[in-house]
Short mmCIF file of N, CA, C and O in Angstrom, two decimals:
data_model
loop_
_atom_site.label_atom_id
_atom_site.label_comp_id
_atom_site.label_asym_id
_atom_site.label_seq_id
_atom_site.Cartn_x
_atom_site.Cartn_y
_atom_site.Cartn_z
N UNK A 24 -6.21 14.49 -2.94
CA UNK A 24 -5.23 13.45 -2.72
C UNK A 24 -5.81 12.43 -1.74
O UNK A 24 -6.31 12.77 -0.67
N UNK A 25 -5.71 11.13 -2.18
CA UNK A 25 -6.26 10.48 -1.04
C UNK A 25 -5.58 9.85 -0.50
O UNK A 25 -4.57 9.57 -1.15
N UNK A 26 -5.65 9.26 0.98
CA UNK A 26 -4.61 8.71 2.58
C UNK A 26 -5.11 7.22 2.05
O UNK A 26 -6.14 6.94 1.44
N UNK A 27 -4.08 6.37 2.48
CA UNK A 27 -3.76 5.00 2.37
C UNK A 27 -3.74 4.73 3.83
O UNK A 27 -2.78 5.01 4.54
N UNK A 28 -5.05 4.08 4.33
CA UNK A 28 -5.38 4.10 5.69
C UNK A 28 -5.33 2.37 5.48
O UNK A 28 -5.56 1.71 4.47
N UNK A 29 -4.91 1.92 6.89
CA UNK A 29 -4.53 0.63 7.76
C UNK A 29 -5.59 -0.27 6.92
O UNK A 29 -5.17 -1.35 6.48
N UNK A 30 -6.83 0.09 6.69
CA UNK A 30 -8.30 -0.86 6.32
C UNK A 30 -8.07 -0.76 4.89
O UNK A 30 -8.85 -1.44 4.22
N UNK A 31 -6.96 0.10 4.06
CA UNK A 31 -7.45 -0.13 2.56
C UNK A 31 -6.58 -1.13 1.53
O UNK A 31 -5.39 -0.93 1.29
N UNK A 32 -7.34 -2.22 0.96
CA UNK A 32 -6.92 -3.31 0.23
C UNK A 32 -7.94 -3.09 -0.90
O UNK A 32 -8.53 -4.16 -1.05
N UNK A 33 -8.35 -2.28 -1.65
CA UNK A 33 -9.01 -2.39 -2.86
C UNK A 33 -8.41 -1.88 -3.64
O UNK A 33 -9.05 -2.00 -4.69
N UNK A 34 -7.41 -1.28 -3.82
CA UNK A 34 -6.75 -0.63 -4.76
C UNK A 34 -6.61 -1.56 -5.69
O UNK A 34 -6.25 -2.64 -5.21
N UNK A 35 -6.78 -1.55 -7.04
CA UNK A 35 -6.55 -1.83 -8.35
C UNK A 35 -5.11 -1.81 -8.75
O UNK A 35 -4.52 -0.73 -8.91
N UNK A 36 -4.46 -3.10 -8.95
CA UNK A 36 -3.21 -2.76 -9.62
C UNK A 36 -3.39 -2.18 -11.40
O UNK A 36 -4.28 -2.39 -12.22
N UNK A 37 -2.12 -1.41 -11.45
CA UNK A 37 -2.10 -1.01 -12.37
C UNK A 37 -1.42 -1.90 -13.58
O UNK A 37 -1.44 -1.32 -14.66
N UNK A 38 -0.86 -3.10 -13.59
CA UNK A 38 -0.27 -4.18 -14.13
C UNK A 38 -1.09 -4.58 -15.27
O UNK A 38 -2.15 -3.95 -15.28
N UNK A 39 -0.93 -5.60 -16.45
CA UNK A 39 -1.38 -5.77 -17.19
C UNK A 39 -1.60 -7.31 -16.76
O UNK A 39 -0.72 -8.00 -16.24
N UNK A 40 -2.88 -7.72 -17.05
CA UNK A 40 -2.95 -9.28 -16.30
C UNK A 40 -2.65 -10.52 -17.48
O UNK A 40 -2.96 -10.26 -18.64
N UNK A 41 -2.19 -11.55 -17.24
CA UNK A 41 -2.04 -12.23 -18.99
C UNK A 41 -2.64 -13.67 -17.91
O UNK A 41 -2.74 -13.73 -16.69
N UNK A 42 -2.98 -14.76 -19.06
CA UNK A 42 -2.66 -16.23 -18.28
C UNK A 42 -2.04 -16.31 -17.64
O UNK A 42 -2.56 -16.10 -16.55
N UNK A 43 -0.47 -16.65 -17.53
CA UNK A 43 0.74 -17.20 -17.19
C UNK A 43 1.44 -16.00 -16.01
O UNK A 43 2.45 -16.33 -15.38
N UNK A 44 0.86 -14.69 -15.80
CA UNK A 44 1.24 -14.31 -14.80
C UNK A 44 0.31 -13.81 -14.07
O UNK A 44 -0.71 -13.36 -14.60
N UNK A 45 0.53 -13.81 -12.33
CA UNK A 45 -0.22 -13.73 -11.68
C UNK A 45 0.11 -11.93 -10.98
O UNK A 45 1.16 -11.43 -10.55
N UNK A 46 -1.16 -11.40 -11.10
CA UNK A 46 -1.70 -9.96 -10.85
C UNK A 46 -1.17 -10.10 -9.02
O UNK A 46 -1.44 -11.15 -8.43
N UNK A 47 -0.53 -9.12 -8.41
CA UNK A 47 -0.49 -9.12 -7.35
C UNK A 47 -1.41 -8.26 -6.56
O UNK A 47 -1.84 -7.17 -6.94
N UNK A 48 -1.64 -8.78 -5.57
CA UNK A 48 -2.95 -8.17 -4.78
C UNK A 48 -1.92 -7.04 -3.79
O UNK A 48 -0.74 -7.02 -3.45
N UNK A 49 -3.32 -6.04 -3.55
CA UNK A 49 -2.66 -5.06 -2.65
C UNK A 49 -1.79 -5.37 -1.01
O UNK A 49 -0.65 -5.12 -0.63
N UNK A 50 -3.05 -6.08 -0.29
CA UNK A 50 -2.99 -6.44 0.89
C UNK A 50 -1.84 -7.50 0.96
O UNK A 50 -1.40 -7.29 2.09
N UNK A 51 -1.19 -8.39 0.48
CA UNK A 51 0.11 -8.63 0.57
C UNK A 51 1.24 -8.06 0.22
O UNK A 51 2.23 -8.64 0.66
N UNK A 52 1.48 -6.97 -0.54
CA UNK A 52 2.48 -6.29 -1.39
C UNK A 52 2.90 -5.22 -0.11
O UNK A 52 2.18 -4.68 0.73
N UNK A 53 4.69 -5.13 -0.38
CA UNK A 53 5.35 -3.92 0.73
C UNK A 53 4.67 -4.48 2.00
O UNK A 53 3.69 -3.93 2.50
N UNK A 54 5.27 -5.67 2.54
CA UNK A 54 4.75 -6.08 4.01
C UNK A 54 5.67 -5.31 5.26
O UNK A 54 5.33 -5.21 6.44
N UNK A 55 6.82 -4.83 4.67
CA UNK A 55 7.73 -3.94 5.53
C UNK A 55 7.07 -2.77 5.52
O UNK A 55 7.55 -2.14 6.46
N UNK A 56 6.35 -2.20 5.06
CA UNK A 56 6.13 -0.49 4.93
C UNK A 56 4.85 -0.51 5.44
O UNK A 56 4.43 0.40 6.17
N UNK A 57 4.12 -1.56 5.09
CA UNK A 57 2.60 -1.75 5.68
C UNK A 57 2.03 -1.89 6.93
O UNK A 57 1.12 -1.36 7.57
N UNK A 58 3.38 -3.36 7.19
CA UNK A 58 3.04 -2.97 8.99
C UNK A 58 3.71 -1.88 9.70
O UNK A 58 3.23 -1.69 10.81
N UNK A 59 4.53 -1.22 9.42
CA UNK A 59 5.56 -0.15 10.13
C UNK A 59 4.03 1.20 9.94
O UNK A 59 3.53 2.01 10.73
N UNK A 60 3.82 0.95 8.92
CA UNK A 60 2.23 1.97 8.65
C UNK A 60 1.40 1.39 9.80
O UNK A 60 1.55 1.90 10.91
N UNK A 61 0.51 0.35 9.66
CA UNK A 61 -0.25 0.31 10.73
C UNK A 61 -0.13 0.20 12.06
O UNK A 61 -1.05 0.39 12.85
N UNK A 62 1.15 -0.15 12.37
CA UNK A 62 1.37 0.05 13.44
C UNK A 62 1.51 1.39 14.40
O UNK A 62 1.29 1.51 15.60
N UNK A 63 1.98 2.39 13.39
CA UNK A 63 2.21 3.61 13.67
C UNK A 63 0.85 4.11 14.01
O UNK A 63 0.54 4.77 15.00
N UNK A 64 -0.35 3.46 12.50
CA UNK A 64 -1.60 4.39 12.70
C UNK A 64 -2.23 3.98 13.89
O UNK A 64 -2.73 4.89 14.55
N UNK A 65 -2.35 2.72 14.35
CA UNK A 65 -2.61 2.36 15.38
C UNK A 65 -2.15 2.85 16.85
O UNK A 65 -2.98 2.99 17.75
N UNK A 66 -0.77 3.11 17.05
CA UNK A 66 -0.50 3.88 18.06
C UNK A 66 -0.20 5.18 18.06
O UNK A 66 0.43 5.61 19.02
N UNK A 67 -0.63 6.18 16.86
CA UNK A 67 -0.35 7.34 16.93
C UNK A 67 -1.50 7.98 16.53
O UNK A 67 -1.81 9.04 17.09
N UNK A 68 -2.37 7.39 15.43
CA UNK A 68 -2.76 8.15 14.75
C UNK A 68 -2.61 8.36 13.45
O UNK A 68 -1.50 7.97 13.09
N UNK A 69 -3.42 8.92 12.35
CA UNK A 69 -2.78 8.62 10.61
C UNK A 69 -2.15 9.94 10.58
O UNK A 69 -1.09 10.09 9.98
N UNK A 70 -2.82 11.10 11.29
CA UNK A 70 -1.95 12.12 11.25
C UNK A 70 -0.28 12.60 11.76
O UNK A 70 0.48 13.55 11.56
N UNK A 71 -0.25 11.28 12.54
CA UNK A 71 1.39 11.19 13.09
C UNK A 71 2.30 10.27 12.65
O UNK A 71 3.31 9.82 13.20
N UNK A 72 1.72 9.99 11.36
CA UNK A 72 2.28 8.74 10.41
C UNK A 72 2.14 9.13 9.04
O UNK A 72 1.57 8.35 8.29
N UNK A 73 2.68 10.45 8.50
CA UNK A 73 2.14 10.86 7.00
C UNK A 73 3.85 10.41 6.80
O UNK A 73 3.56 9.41 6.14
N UNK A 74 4.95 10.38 6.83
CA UNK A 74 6.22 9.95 6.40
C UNK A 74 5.91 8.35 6.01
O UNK A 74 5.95 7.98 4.83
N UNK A 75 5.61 7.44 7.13
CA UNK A 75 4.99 5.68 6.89
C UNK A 75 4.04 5.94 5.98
O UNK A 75 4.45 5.76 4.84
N UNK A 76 3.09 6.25 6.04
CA UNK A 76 1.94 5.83 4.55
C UNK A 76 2.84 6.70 3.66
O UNK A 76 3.59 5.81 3.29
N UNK A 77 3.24 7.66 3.13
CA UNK A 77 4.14 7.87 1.99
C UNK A 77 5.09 7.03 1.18
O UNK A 77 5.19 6.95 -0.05
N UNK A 78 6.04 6.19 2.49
CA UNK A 78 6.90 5.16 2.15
C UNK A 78 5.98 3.93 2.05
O UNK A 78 6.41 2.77 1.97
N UNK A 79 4.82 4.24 2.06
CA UNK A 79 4.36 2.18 1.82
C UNK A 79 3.63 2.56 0.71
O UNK A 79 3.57 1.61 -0.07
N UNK A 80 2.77 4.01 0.12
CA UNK A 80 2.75 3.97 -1.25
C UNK A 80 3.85 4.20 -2.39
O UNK A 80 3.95 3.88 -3.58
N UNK A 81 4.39 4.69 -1.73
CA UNK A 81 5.33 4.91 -3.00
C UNK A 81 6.41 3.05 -3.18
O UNK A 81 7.02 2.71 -4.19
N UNK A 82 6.31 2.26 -1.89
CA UNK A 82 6.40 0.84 -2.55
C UNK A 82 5.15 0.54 -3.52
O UNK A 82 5.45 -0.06 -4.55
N UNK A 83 4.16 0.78 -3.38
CA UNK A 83 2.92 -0.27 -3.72
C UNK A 83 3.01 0.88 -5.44
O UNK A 83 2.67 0.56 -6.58
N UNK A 84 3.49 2.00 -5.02
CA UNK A 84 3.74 2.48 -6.55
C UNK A 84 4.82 1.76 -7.71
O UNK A 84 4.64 1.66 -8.92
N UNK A 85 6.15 1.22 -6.77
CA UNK A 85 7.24 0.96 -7.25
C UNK A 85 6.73 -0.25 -8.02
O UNK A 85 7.29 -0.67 -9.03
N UNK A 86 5.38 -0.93 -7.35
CA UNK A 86 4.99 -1.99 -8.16
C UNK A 86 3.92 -2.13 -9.43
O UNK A 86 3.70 -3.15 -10.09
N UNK A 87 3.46 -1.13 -9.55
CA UNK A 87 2.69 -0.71 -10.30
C UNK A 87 1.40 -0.56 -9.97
O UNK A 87 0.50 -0.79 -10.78
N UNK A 88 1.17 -0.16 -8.72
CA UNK A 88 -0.31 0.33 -8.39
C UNK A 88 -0.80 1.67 -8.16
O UNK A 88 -0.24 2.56 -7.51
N UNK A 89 -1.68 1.70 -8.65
CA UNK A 89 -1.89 3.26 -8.91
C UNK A 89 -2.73 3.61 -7.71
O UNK A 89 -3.89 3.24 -7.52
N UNK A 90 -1.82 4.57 -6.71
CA UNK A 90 -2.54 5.20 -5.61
C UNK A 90 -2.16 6.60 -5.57
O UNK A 90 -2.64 7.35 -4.71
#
């Protein structure tokens, strides 16, 4: 299983890309769950923040990215 740490923005959406719509990138998507994540990892630790990275993938899931 892999951790969704503060530094990771490469994730691949899982979306289908056409002309007329635009693919959303990781590093802007779930800006509520992301900083409440790094902020946590930053003052706690990633191990005292497994509830925050859960809730900011399972947004970045709700959007169709596969993590």
């Amino acid at each position: 299983m892999s951790t969704l740490s503060a530094a990771t923005c490469d994730t691949t959406p899982a979306l289908e890309t056409s002309d007329t719509v635009e693919t959303p990138k990781p590093c802007s998507e779930c800006p509520e769950t992301k900083k409440a994540m790094d902020a946590c990892i930053i003052e706690k630790g990633e191990e005292s923040c497994t509830d925050l990275i859960e809730a900011h993938k399972e947004c970045m899931r709700a959007l169709g990215f596969k993590i």
